[in-house]
Coordinates of C-alpha atoms in Angstrom, one line a residue:
Chain A
M1 CA -27.8 -20.3 21.2
I2 CA -25.2 -20.7 18.5
R3 CA -21.8 -21.8 19.9
S4 CA -19.2 -19.1 20.8
D5 CA -16.6 -20.4 18.3
Q6 CA -19.2 -20.2 15.5
I7 CA -20.1 -16.6 16.5
L8 CA -16.4 -15.6 16.5
K9 CA -15.8 -17.2 13.1
T10 CA -18.8 -15.2 11.7
V11 CA -17.7 -12.0 13.4
E12 CA -14.2 -12.5 12.0
M13 CA -15.6 -13.1 8.5
I14 CA -17.5 -9.9 8.5
Q15 CA -15.0 -7.6 10.4
K16 CA -11.6 -8.8 9.2
E17 CA -12.1 -10.6 5.9
N18 CA -13.9 -8.0 3.7
L19 CA -17.2 -9.8 3.7
D20 CA -19.7 -7.7 1.9
V21 CA -22.5 -8.1 -0.5
R22 CA -20.9 -7.0 -3.7
A23 CA -24.1 -6.0 -5.5
V24 CA -27.8 -6.0 -5.0
T25 CA -29.3 -5.5 -8.5
M26 CA -32.9 -4.7 -9.2
G27 CA -34.1 -6.1 -12.4
I28 CA -36.8 -4.0 -14.1
C29 CA -38.9 -4.8 -17.2
L30 CA -39.1 -1.8 -19.5
L31 CA -41.1 -3.3 -22.3
D32 CA -44.2 -1.3 -21.3
C33 CA -42.3 2.0 -21.6
R34 CA -42.3 1.8 -25.3
T35 CA -44.2 4.5 -27.3
G36 CA -44.0 5.6 -30.9
D37 CA -41.0 7.9 -30.4
A38 CA -37.7 7.9 -28.5
E39 CA -38.4 11.1 -26.5
S40 CA -41.6 9.9 -24.8
T41 CA -40.2 6.4 -24.4
A42 CA -37.2 7.9 -22.6
Q43 CA -39.5 9.8 -20.3
N44 CA -41.5 6.6 -19.5
I45 CA -38.2 4.7 -18.8
A46 CA -37.1 7.5 -16.4
N47 CA -40.5 7.5 -14.6
K48 CA -40.7 3.7 -14.2
I49 CA -37.2 3.5 -12.8
K50 CA -37.8 6.3 -10.4
L51 CA -41.1 4.7 -9.3
L52 CA -39.7 1.2 -8.7
A53 CA -36.2 2.1 -7.4
G54 CA -36.9 5.5 -5.6
N55 CA -36.1 4.0 -2.2
F56 CA -33.9 1.1 -3.4
V57 CA -30.5 2.6 -2.3
E58 CA -31.8 3.7 1.1
T59 CA -33.3 0.3 1.7
C60 CA -30.1 -1.5 0.8
D61 CA -28.1 0.8 3.1
R62 CA -30.5 0.3 5.9
I63 CA -30.6 -3.5 5.7
G64 CA -26.8 -3.6 5.3
G65 CA -26.5 -1.4 8.4
K66 CA -28.9 -3.6 10.4
Y67 CA -27.0 -6.8 9.6
G68 CA -23.5 -5.2 9.6
V69 CA -22.8 -6.5 6.1
P70 CA -22.4 -3.6 3.7
V71 CA -24.0 -3.6 0.3
V72 CA -21.2 -2.2 -1.8
N73 CA -23.0 -1.6 -5.0
K74 CA -26.6 -0.9 -5.7
R75 CA -27.4 -1.5 -9.4
I76 CA -30.3 -1.8 -11.8
S77 CA -30.6 -4.1 -14.8
V78 CA -33.2 -3.5 -17.4
T79 CA -34.8 -5.3 -20.3
P80 CA -32.3 -5.4 -23.2
I81 CA -32.8 -2.0 -24.7
A82 CA -32.8 -3.3 -28.3
H83 CA -36.3 -4.7 -27.5
V84 CA -37.5 -1.5 -26.0
G85 CA -36.2 0.8 -28.8
A86 CA -36.7 -1.4 -31.8
G87 CA -37.6 0.8 -34.7
F88 CA -35.8 3.9 -33.3
S89 CA -32.8 5.4 -35.1
R90 CA -29.3 5.3 -33.8
E91 CA -29.8 8.7 -32.3
G92 CA -33.0 7.5 -30.7
F93 CA -31.0 4.7 -29.0
V94 CA -28.5 7.3 -27.8
R95 CA -31.4 9.2 -26.3
L96 CA -32.5 6.1 -24.4
A97 CA -29.0 5.6 -23.0
K98 CA -29.1 9.2 -21.6
A99 CA -32.5 8.5 -20.1
L100 CA -31.1 5.4 -18.3
D101 CA -28.1 7.4 -17.1
H102 CA -30.2 10.2 -15.8
A103 CA -32.6 7.9 -14.0
A104 CA -29.7 6.0 -12.5
T105 CA -28.3 9.3 -11.1
E106 CA -31.7 10.3 -9.8
V107 CA -32.2 7.2 -7.8
G108 CA -28.6 7.2 -6.6
I109 CA -27.5 3.7 -7.9
D110 CA -23.9 3.0 -9.0
I111 CA -24.4 1.5 -12.4
I112 CA -27.3 0.5 -14.7
G113 CA -27.0 -2.5 -17.1
G114 CA -29.1 -3.7 -20.0
Y115 CA -28.1 -1.4 -22.9
S116 CA -28.0 -4.7 -24.7
A117 CA -29.1 -6.9 -27.6
N118 CA -29.1 -10.6 -28.4
V119 CA -27.7 -11.3 -31.8
E120 CA -26.7 -14.9 -31.4
K121 CA -28.3 -16.0 -34.7
G122 CA -28.9 -12.8 -36.6
I123 CA -29.0 -9.0 -36.3
N124 CA -32.3 -7.2 -36.7
Q125 CA -32.7 -3.5 -37.4
G126 CA -33.2 -2.6 -33.7
D127 CA -30.0 -4.6 -32.7
M128 CA -28.1 -2.9 -35.5
N129 CA -29.0 0.6 -34.4
L130 CA -28.3 -0.1 -30.8
I131 CA -24.9 -1.5 -31.6
R132 CA -24.2 1.5 -33.8
A133 CA -25.2 3.7 -30.8
V134 CA -23.0 2.0 -28.3
P135 CA -19.7 4.0 -28.7
E136 CA -21.5 7.3 -28.4
A137 CA -23.8 6.1 -25.6
L138 CA -20.9 4.9 -23.5
A139 CA -18.8 7.9 -24.1
T140 CA -21.6 10.4 -23.2
T141 CA -23.0 8.6 -20.1
S142 CA -21.3 7.6 -16.9
K143 CA -23.4 4.8 -15.4
V144 CA -24.7 2.9 -18.4
C145 CA -23.3 -0.5 -19.2
S146 CA -23.7 -2.4 -22.4
S147 CA -23.6 -6.1 -23.3
I148 CA -24.2 -8.0 -26.5
N149 CA -24.9 -11.7 -26.7
A150 CA -23.3 -12.9 -29.9
G151 CA -23.4 -16.7 -29.6
S152 CA -24.9 -19.6 -27.8
T153 CA -24.6 -23.4 -27.6
R154 CA -28.0 -23.7 -29.2
H155 CA -27.3 -21.4 -32.1
G156 CA -23.6 -21.2 -32.6
L157 CA -21.6 -18.0 -33.0
N158 CA -22.8 -15.1 -35.2
M159 CA -19.5 -14.1 -36.9
D160 CA -21.1 -11.2 -38.8
A161 CA -21.9 -9.7 -35.4
V162 CA -18.5 -10.5 -33.9
A163 CA -16.8 -8.7 -36.8
M164 CA -19.0 -5.7 -36.2
L165 CA -18.4 -5.9 -32.5
G166 CA -14.6 -5.8 -33.0
E167 CA -15.1 -2.4 -34.6
T168 CA -17.5 -1.4 -31.9
V169 CA -15.1 -2.2 -29.1
R170 CA -12.4 -0.1 -30.8
A171 CA -14.8 2.7 -31.4
A172 CA -16.1 2.7 -27.8
A173 CA -12.5 3.0 -26.6
H174 CA -11.5 5.7 -29.1
Q175 CA -14.6 7.8 -28.5
S176 CA -13.7 7.9 -24.8
A177 CA -10.0 8.5 -25.5
D178 CA -9.9 11.3 -22.9
S179 CA -10.6 8.7 -20.2
N180 CA -8.2 6.1 -21.5
G181 CA -10.9 4.3 -23.4
F182 CA -13.1 3.8 -20.4
G183 CA -16.2 3.4 -22.6
A184 CA -14.9 -0.1 -23.6
A185 CA -14.7 -1.0 -19.9
K186 CA -18.5 -0.7 -19.8
F187 CA -19.0 -3.0 -22.8
V188 CA -18.9 -6.8 -22.8
I189 CA -19.7 -9.4 -25.4
F190 CA -21.1 -12.7 -24.3
A191 CA -21.8 -16.2 -25.4
N192 CA -24.7 -17.9 -23.4
Q193 CA -25.5 -14.7 -21.5
P194 CA -27.7 -15.3 -18.5
G195 CA -30.8 -13.1 -18.0
D196 CA -30.4 -12.8 -14.2
N197 CA -26.8 -11.9 -13.7
P198 CA -26.4 -9.1 -11.1
F199 CA -22.8 -8.3 -12.0
M200 CA -21.7 -5.6 -14.4
A201 CA -21.1 -4.9 -17.2
G202 CA -23.2 -7.8 -18.3
A203 CA -26.3 -7.5 -16.1
I204 CA -29.6 -7.6 -18.0
H205 CA -33.2 -8.2 -17.0
G206 CA -33.9 -11.1 -19.4
L207 CA -37.1 -11.6 -21.3
G208 CA -38.1 -14.6 -19.2
E209 CA -38.0 -12.5 -16.0
A210 CA -40.8 -11.0 -13.8
E211 CA -41.9 -7.4 -13.9
A212 CA -39.2 -6.5 -11.3
V213 CA -36.9 -8.7 -9.2
I214 CA -34.1 -8.4 -6.7
N215 CA -30.9 -10.4 -7.5
V216 CA -27.8 -10.5 -5.3
G217 CA -24.1 -10.9 -6.2
V218 CA -22.0 -12.1 -3.3
S219 CA -18.3 -11.6 -3.2
G220 CA -15.8 -12.9 -0.7
P221 CA -12.4 -13.8 -2.3
G222 CA -10.9 -12.4 1.0
V223 CA -13.0 -14.7 3.1
I224 CA -12.0 -17.7 1.0
A225 CA -8.3 -16.7 1.1
R226 CA -8.2 -16.2 4.9
A227 CA -10.1 -19.5 5.5
L228 CA -7.5 -21.3 3.4
E229 CA -4.6 -19.6 5.2
R230 CA -6.1 -20.5 8.5
K231 CA -6.6 -24.1 7.5
I232 CA -3.1 -24.5 6.2
E233 CA -1.6 -22.8 9.4
E234 CA -3.7 -25.0 11.8
E235 CA -3.1 -28.3 10.1
G236 CA 0.1 -27.8 8.1
A237 CA 0.4 -27.9 4.4
E238 CA 2.1 -31.3 4.5
N239 CA -1.0 -32.8 6.1
L240 CA -3.5 -31.4 3.6
G241 CA -4.5 -32.6 0.1
L242 CA -6.2 -30.4 -2.5
D243 CA -9.5 -32.2 -1.7
D244 CA -9.2 -30.9 1.9
L245 CA -8.7 -27.3 0.6
A246 CA -11.6 -27.7 -1.9
E247 CA -13.7 -28.7 1.1
E248 CA -12.6 -25.6 3.0
I249 CA -13.6 -23.4 0.0
K250 CA -17.0 -25.0 -0.1
Q251 CA -17.6 -24.3 3.6
A252 CA -16.5 -20.7 3.4
T253 CA -18.6 -20.2 0.3
F254 CA -21.6 -21.6 2.1
R255 CA -21.3 -19.0 4.8
V256 CA -20.7 -16.2 2.3
T257 CA -23.7 -17.2 0.2
R258 CA -26.0 -17.5 3.2
C259 CA -25.1 -13.9 4.2
G260 CA -25.8 -12.6 0.7
E261 CA -29.1 -14.4 0.4
L262 CA -30.3 -13.1 3.8
I263 CA -29.6 -9.5 2.8
G264 CA -31.1 -9.9 -0.6
R265 CA -34.3 -11.5 0.6
Q266 CA -34.7 -8.8 3.3
V267 CA -34.3 -6.0 0.6
A268 CA -36.8 -7.8 -1.6
K269 CA -39.2 -8.1 1.2
E270 CA -39.0 -4.5 2.2
L271 CA -39.5 -3.4 -1.4
G272 CA -42.3 -5.8 -2.0
L273 CA -40.5 -7.5 -4.9
P274 CA -39.8 -11.2 -5.6
F275 CA -36.3 -12.4 -4.8
G276 CA -34.6 -13.8 -7.9
V277 CA -31.2 -15.4 -7.5
V278 CA -27.9 -15.4 -5.6
D279 CA -25.0 -15.2 -8.0
L280 CA -22.2 -17.0 -6.2
S281 CA -19.3 -15.4 -8.0
L282 CA -16.0 -14.6 -6.4
A283 CA -15.7 -11.0 -7.6
P284 CA -12.3 -9.5 -6.7
T285 CA -11.7 -5.8 -6.1
P286 CA -8.4 -3.9 -6.5
L287 CA -8.1 -3.8 -2.7
V288 CA -5.3 -5.8 -1.1
G289 CA -6.8 -9.0 0.4
D290 CA -9.8 -9.1 -1.9
S291 CA -8.2 -11.0 -4.8
V292 CA -8.9 -14.2 -6.6
G293 CA -5.2 -14.3 -7.7
E294 CA -4.2 -14.4 -4.1
I295 CA -6.3 -17.6 -3.7
L296 CA -4.3 -19.2 -6.6
N297 CA -1.1 -18.2 -4.8
I298 CA -2.3 -19.9 -1.6
L299 CA -3.3 -23.0 -3.5
G300 CA 0.3 -23.4 -4.7
V301 CA 1.4 -21.5 -7.8
D302 CA 4.0 -18.9 -7.0
D303 CA 2.9 -16.7 -9.8
I304 CA -0.4 -16.4 -11.6
G305 CA -0.1 -17.9 -15.1
A306 CA 2.4 -20.6 -14.0
P307 CA 1.5 -24.1 -15.0
G308 CA -1.1 -25.4 -12.6
S309 CA -3.0 -22.1 -12.7
T310 CA -5.8 -23.4 -14.9
A311 CA -6.2 -26.6 -12.8
I312 CA -6.5 -24.4 -9.7
V313 CA -9.1 -22.1 -11.2
A314 CA -11.1 -25.2 -12.3
M315 CA -11.1 -26.5 -8.7
L316 CA -11.9 -23.2 -7.2
N317 CA -14.7 -22.5 -9.6
D318 CA -16.3 -25.9 -8.9
A319 CA -15.9 -25.7 -5.1
V320 CA -17.6 -22.3 -5.1
K321 CA -20.5 -23.7 -7.1
K322 CA -20.9 -26.7 -4.8
G323 CA -20.8 -24.7 -1.5
G324 CA -23.0 -22.0 -2.8
S325 CA -25.6 -24.2 -4.4
F326 CA -26.1 -26.1 -1.1
A327 CA -26.4 -22.8 0.8
S328 CA -28.9 -21.0 -1.4
Q329 CA -32.5 -21.7 -2.4
S330 CA -32.0 -20.2 -5.8
V331 CA -28.7 -19.8 -7.6
G332 CA -28.2 -18.1 -11.0
G333 CA -26.2 -15.6 -12.9
L334 CA -22.6 -16.4 -13.5
S335 CA -21.8 -18.2 -10.3
G336 CA -18.1 -19.0 -10.2
A337 CA -14.7 -17.3 -10.0
F338 CA -14.0 -14.1 -11.9
I339 CA -10.5 -13.3 -13.2
P340 CA -10.8 -9.6 -14.3
V341 CA -7.2 -8.5 -14.8
M342 CA -7.5 -4.8 -13.9
E343 CA -9.9 -5.4 -11.0
D344 CA -7.6 -7.9 -9.2
S345 CA -4.3 -6.5 -8.0
V346 CA -2.5 -9.9 -7.9
L347 CA -3.5 -10.7 -11.5
A348 CA -2.5 -7.2 -12.6
D349 CA 0.9 -7.6 -10.9
A350 CA 1.4 -11.0 -12.6
A351 CA 0.5 -9.3 -15.9
E352 CA 3.1 -6.6 -15.2
R353 CA 5.8 -9.2 -14.6
G354 CA 4.9 -10.9 -17.9
C355 CA 3.9 -14.1 -16.1
L356 CA 0.2 -13.8 -17.0
T357 CA -0.3 -13.6 -20.7
L358 CA -3.4 -13.3 -22.8
E359 CA -3.0 -16.9 -24.0
K360 CA -2.8 -18.3 -20.5
L361 CA -5.8 -16.1 -19.4
E362 CA -7.7 -17.6 -22.3
A363 CA -6.9 -21.1 -21.1
M364 CA -8.0 -20.1 -17.6
T365 CA -11.3 -18.8 -18.9
C366 CA -12.2 -22.3 -20.1
V367 CA -12.8 -23.2 -16.5
C368 CA -13.6 -19.8 -14.8
S369 CA -17.1 -18.4 -14.7
V370 CA -16.8 -15.7 -17.3
G371 CA -14.0 -14.9 -19.6
L372 CA -11.4 -12.4 -20.7
D373 CA -12.5 -9.7 -18.3
M374 CA -11.1 -6.1 -18.0
V375 CA -8.1 -6.9 -20.2
P376 CA -6.3 -3.7 -21.5
I377 CA -4.8 -4.2 -24.9
P378 CA -2.8 -1.9 -27.2
G379 CA -4.8 1.0 -28.6
D380 CA -3.8 0.4 -32.1
T381 CA -4.9 -3.2 -32.2
D382 CA -6.9 -3.7 -35.5
P383 CA -10.6 -4.4 -35.2
E384 CA -10.2 -7.8 -36.9
T385 CA -7.8 -9.0 -34.3
I386 CA -10.1 -7.8 -31.6
A387 CA -13.0 -9.6 -33.3
A388 CA -10.8 -12.8 -33.5
I389 CA -10.0 -12.7 -29.8
I390 CA -13.7 -12.3 -29.1
A391 CA -14.5 -15.2 -31.4
D392 CA -11.9 -17.4 -29.7
E393 CA -13.3 -16.6 -26.3
L394 CA -17.0 -17.0 -27.2
M395 CA -16.5 -20.3 -28.9
I396 CA -15.0 -21.7 -25.7
G397 CA -18.4 -21.0 -24.2
V398 CA -20.5 -22.2 -27.2
I399 CA -18.7 -25.5 -27.3
N400 CA -18.6 -26.1 -23.6
S401 CA -22.2 -25.1 -22.8
K402 CA -21.0 -22.3 -20.5
T403 CA -21.1 -18.6 -20.3
T404 CA -18.0 -16.8 -21.6
A405 CA -17.4 -13.2 -22.3
A406 CA -14.9 -10.7 -23.5
R407 CA -14.3 -7.2 -22.1
L408 CA -11.3 -5.9 -23.9
I409 CA -10.1 -2.3 -23.6
P410 CA -7.9 -1.1 -26.5
V411 CA -6.4 1.9 -24.6
P412 CA -6.0 4.8 -27.0
G413 CA -2.5 6.0 -27.6
K414 CA -1.0 3.3 -25.4
A415 CA 1.2 0.3 -26.2
A416 CA 1.9 -3.0 -24.6
G417 CA 3.7 -2.5 -21.3
D418 CA 2.2 1.0 -20.7
F419 CA 0.2 1.5 -17.6
V420 CA -3.5 2.4 -17.4
S421 CA -5.7 3.2 -14.4
F422 CA -9.4 3.7 -14.2
G423 CA -9.5 4.0 -10.4
G424 CA -12.1 2.6 -8.0
L425 CA -13.5 -0.8 -8.6
F426 CA -12.3 -0.8 -12.2
G427 CA -8.6 -0.9 -11.1
E428 CA -5.4 -0.7 -13.0
S429 CA -2.9 -2.7 -14.9
V430 CA -0.2 -2.7 -17.6
I431 CA -1.4 -3.2 -21.1
L432 CA -1.1 -6.8 -22.2
P433 CA 0.7 -7.5 -25.4
I434 CA -1.1 -9.4 -28.2
R435 CA 1.1 -11.8 -30.1
N436 CA 0.4 -12.3 -33.8
T437 CA -1.6 -9.1 -34.2
G438 CA -3.1 -8.5 -37.7
K439 CA -3.1 -12.2 -38.8
S440 CA -6.8 -13.0 -38.5
S441 CA -8.5 -10.7 -40.9
R442 CA -9.2 -13.3 -43.5
F443 CA -11.0 -15.5 -40.9
V444 CA -13.1 -12.6 -39.6
K445 CA -14.0 -11.4 -43.1
F446 CA -15.6 -14.7 -43.9
G447 CA -18.5 -13.7 -41.6
G448 CA -21.6 -15.9 -41.5
R449 CA -22.0 -18.2 -38.6
I450 CA -20.0 -20.8 -36.8
P451 CA -22.6 -23.6 -36.5
A452 CA -24.0 -24.7 -33.2
P453 CA -22.0 -27.6 -31.8
I454 CA -23.1 -31.3 -31.9
H455 CA -24.7 -32.4 -28.6
S456 CA -23.3 -35.9 -28.5
L457 CA -19.9 -37.4 -29.0
K458 CA -18.6 -35.2 -26.2
N459 CA -14.8 -35.7 -26.1
Chain B
M1 CA -54.8 -24.9 31.5
A2 CA -57.3 -23.9 34.2
N3 CA -56.9 -27.2 36.0
K4 CA -53.1 -27.2 35.7
Q5 CA -50.5 -25.3 37.5
I6 CA -47.1 -24.3 36.1
M7 CA -44.0 -24.6 38.3
V8 CA -40.4 -23.5 37.6
I9 CA -37.9 -25.9 39.1
S10 CA -34.1 -25.3 39.4
V11 CA -31.4 -27.7 40.4
M12 CA -27.8 -27.2 41.3
D13 CA -25.2 -29.7 42.4
R14 CA -21.7 -31.1 41.8
D15 CA -22.1 -33.0 38.5
R16 CA -22.6 -36.8 38.8
P17 CA -24.6 -39.4 36.8
G18 CA -28.4 -39.5 37.6
I19 CA -29.4 -36.0 38.5
V20 CA -31.7 -35.5 35.5
A21 CA -33.2 -39.0 36.0
E22 CA -33.9 -38.5 39.7
V23 CA -35.5 -35.1 39.3
T24 CA -37.6 -36.0 36.2
E25 CA -38.8 -39.3 37.7
G26 CA -40.0 -37.4 40.8
I27 CA -41.9 -35.0 38.6
S28 CA -43.5 -37.8 36.5
T29 CA -44.7 -39.6 39.7
L30 CA -46.7 -36.5 40.5
G31 CA -48.2 -36.4 37.0
G32 CA -46.1 -33.4 36.1
N33 CA -45.5 -32.7 32.4
L34 CA -42.3 -31.0 31.2
A35 CA -42.7 -27.9 29.1
D36 CA -39.1 -26.8 28.6
L37 CA -35.8 -27.7 30.1
R38 CA -32.2 -26.6 29.9
E39 CA -29.2 -28.0 31.6
S40 CA -25.6 -27.0 31.7
V41 CA -22.4 -28.2 33.3
L42 CA -19.7 -25.6 34.1
C43 CA -16.4 -26.5 35.7
G44 CA -17.8 -29.8 37.1
Y45 CA -21.0 -28.2 38.5
F46 CA -24.4 -29.1 37.1
T47 CA -27.3 -26.7 36.9
M48 CA -30.8 -27.2 35.4
I49 CA -33.9 -25.1 35.0
L50 CA -37.2 -26.6 33.9
V51 CA -40.8 -25.7 33.5
A52 CA -43.5 -28.3 34.3
S53 CA -47.2 -28.3 34.5
F54 CA -48.8 -30.3 37.4
P55 CA -52.4 -31.3 38.2
A56 CA -54.3 -28.6 40.2
D57 CA -54.2 -30.7 43.4
V58 CA -50.4 -30.9 43.5
S59 CA -49.0 -28.2 45.7
V60 CA -45.5 -26.6 45.6
E61 CA -44.8 -28.2 49.0
T62 CA -45.7 -31.7 47.6
V63 CA -43.3 -31.2 44.7
E64 CA -40.5 -30.1 47.1
L65 CA -41.1 -33.0 49.4
T66 CA -41.2 -35.6 46.6
L67 CA -38.1 -34.2 44.9
A68 CA -36.2 -34.1 48.3
K69 CA -36.9 -37.9 48.6
E70 CA -35.9 -38.6 45.0
T71 CA -32.6 -36.7 44.9
S72 CA -29.9 -35.5 47.1
S73 CA -29.3 -32.4 44.9
R74 CA -30.4 -28.9 45.9
V75 CA -33.8 -28.2 44.3
S76 CA -35.9 -25.0 44.3
V77 CA -39.5 -24.9 43.2
E78 CA -41.4 -21.8 42.3
P79 CA -45.0 -21.4 41.1
A80 CA -44.9 -19.6 37.7
Q81 CA -46.2 -16.0 38.0
G82 CA -48.4 -14.9 35.1
S83 CA -48.4 -16.6 31.7
L84 CA -45.2 -18.1 30.3
T85 CA -43.5 -15.9 27.7
E86 CA -41.1 -16.8 24.9
A87 CA -37.9 -14.9 24.2
A88 CA -38.3 -11.8 22.0
G89 CA -39.2 -12.4 18.3
S90 CA -36.1 -12.9 16.2
E91 CA -36.5 -9.5 14.5
E92 CA -34.9 -7.6 17.4
V93 CA -32.4 -10.1 18.7
Y94 CA -28.8 -9.3 18.3
V95 CA -25.5 -10.9 19.4
L96 CA -22.9 -8.8 21.1
S97 CA -19.4 -10.3 21.2
A98 CA -17.0 -8.7 23.6
V99 CA -13.3 -9.6 23.7
G100 CA -10.7 -8.1 26.0
R101 CA -8.0 -8.8 28.5
D102 CA -9.3 -10.7 31.5
R103 CA -9.9 -8.6 34.6
V104 CA -12.4 -8.1 37.4
G105 CA -15.8 -6.6 36.5
L106 CA -16.0 -7.1 32.8
V107 CA -19.4 -8.8 32.7
A108 CA -20.7 -6.4 35.3
Q109 CA -19.7 -3.4 33.2
V110 CA -21.2 -4.8 30.0
S111 CA -24.4 -6.0 31.6
R112 CA -24.8 -2.6 33.5
F113 CA -24.4 -0.8 30.1
C114 CA -27.2 -2.9 28.7
C115 CA -29.4 -2.6 31.8
N116 CA -29.1 1.2 31.8
R117 CA -30.5 1.3 28.3
G118 CA -33.4 -1.1 28.9
V119 CA -31.7 -3.9 27.0
N120 CA -32.5 -7.5 28.2
V121 CA -29.8 -10.1 28.1
L122 CA -31.5 -13.3 26.7
D123 CA -28.4 -15.5 26.8
L124 CA -24.8 -15.1 27.9
A125 CA -21.8 -17.4 27.6
S126 CA -18.2 -16.6 28.2
H127 CA -14.8 -18.3 28.3
V128 CA -11.2 -17.4 29.1
D129 CA -8.4 -18.3 26.8
A130 CA -4.9 -17.4 28.2
D131 CA -5.6 -13.9 29.5
Q132 CA -8.2 -13.2 26.9
Y133 CA -11.8 -13.0 28.1
T134 CA -14.6 -13.6 25.5
M135 CA -18.3 -12.9 26.1
M136 CA -21.2 -13.7 23.9
L137 CA -24.4 -12.0 24.8
Q138 CA -27.7 -12.5 23.0
L139 CA -29.6 -9.2 23.5
D140 CA -33.2 -8.1 23.0
L141 CA -33.0 -4.7 21.5
S142 CA -36.8 -4.2 21.1
G143 CA -36.6 -1.4 23.7
I144 CA -34.0 0.6 21.7
Q145 CA -35.4 3.6 19.9
C146 CA -32.5 4.2 17.6
L147 CA -30.1 1.4 16.7
E148 CA -27.5 3.8 15.4
D149 CA -27.4 5.8 18.7
F150 CA -27.0 2.5 20.6
K151 CA -24.1 1.5 18.3
T152 CA -22.4 4.8 18.8
E153 CA -22.7 4.5 22.6
L154 CA -21.5 0.9 22.3
S155 CA -18.4 2.1 20.4
T156 CA -17.6 4.7 23.0
F157 CA -18.1 2.2 25.7
G158 CA -15.8 -0.2 24.0
K159 CA -13.0 2.4 23.8
T160 CA -13.3 3.4 27.5
T161 CA -13.3 -0.2 28.7
G162 CA -10.7 -1.6 26.3
L163 CA -13.1 -4.2 24.9
N164 CA -13.5 -5.1 21.3
L165 CA -17.3 -5.1 20.9
V166 CA -19.1 -6.3 17.8
L167 CA -22.9 -6.1 17.5
Q168 CA -24.5 -8.2 14.8
H169 CA -28.0 -9.3 14.1
N170 CA -28.9 -12.8 15.3
D171 CA -30.1 -13.8 11.8
I172 CA -26.6 -13.5 10.4
F173 CA -25.3 -16.2 12.8
R174 CA -28.3 -18.4 12.0
A175 CA -27.8 -18.0 8.3
T176 CA -24.1 -18.8 8.4
N177 CA -24.2 -21.6 10.8
E178 CA -27.5 -23.5 10.5
I179 CA -28.2 -25.9 7.6

């Protein structure tokens, strides 16, 4: 039998430290749903989702109940819809979004991702119509999330697409002005987007994936924070080096990952589907005690954004990957630490005090697992400035062979320092100021592509 | 196994070097083969239970006499009744942890609660730290019809007895602690 102290440690992790499985995401291929028209394609999409995911939510809840580890979000990711709807009009793509939304509601999941396109090298007509449909699709549905891959290390950055996406972000926010621009909170732009990420808004079921698959996103910033606090209390901060604390993060991540994989594999087994990957990401929620920012505090910066913050995020991100990779048979997705401003109360507080600025966030995203995530910006920010921020963020990923993304929300009618709240997991924050607005339009208007980086001479 | 017979042997004594050696040497001189063995030392006292198969012509009395010569420790020998069974399959094994202020009758209350519901205790360990008593029970819940009802009853039981009871599936502990 397992030792008593190990049992108590695990019990504590589950009962007191907010251990949960953040997301079980069913990836579904929709390529075979395509017919000659949007209406019957929409019907096929709805039928296939209902067929495969009809008892998905109930299965997740039952397995979560059996093991005492709740599955917080049940989600679906689908084949990027630009592939499914190629040849349809903008209106046809809006129709597909509504079909996805309707099917998601029918099967009882929280969110559906994959209203997506890959335009890393060029934009085809299907991609174009999907992007043009995004603002209306996001404003008129509640569960659909959209993501666009606009760059990659292999192909460079498509600046024509980025310029267009700057407009799209602003339009998505303004068409959902009655909900503070919430449409833009469901829209993310990537470089090096993975095809097996279970986290939203960027989940897709990539073209290299099986017919259907179960992926799992673990969480656990609370578990890591408590493990570090316990270690420091037991051994004294003066007796610990950062390498000791990195080791503690690895061990805590190991346990968190093992729990997530157990639940995911059980769900996959019950549904008769292959198990895909565990995404090791530390995904915070606005709840107190479930924050990545808090871990940074524990690791020694008094405020998030202070010098040292980037180094700590780098160490945290690496330790999470190391502990999780050892624990899991198959790791994928984004796998690292997220720093979504609105979704993390400690980050949002630091933004409110002016300690955490957009520039410092950008620096931290060089070493975190995603990018500028859930960042509310002034509603009157011009599209070229939005596009330039996106370009900055994506090139960090393109050059460094990593995933980066931008989820910016230009909150309509609000200015820097105003407050915005979406509630629930999407959280709240003050609106971050953008220094030097309106000074990047000549750069954005060049368009074309930023070439792919050289793969040698790495300095 | 037709020409073999299985015996269950238990040993209890104040702990000292040599108990395991004496007992197992005695068994091997009779041609006995060990199938399974567990030993534990608690507060300076040694206990061991083992299962061994002997040739058909070795009787229980022979084993008792041989072991009495080999060791001074108290030994009891029983012929195994029926076929040997393994603990329940891992699907229905749960771990119940119970933590509360130390007092008389805690284990009795918890085990009676389990017994009344047809739940078998597969393993039990406990320790006292200051005045806090911690119990870890490995339970076979295959006889439980509805896990939710059992959990509800457990929660009520915890409130009336002042115990903090947590029931988790055994697989969770294996997943988080085994490499």
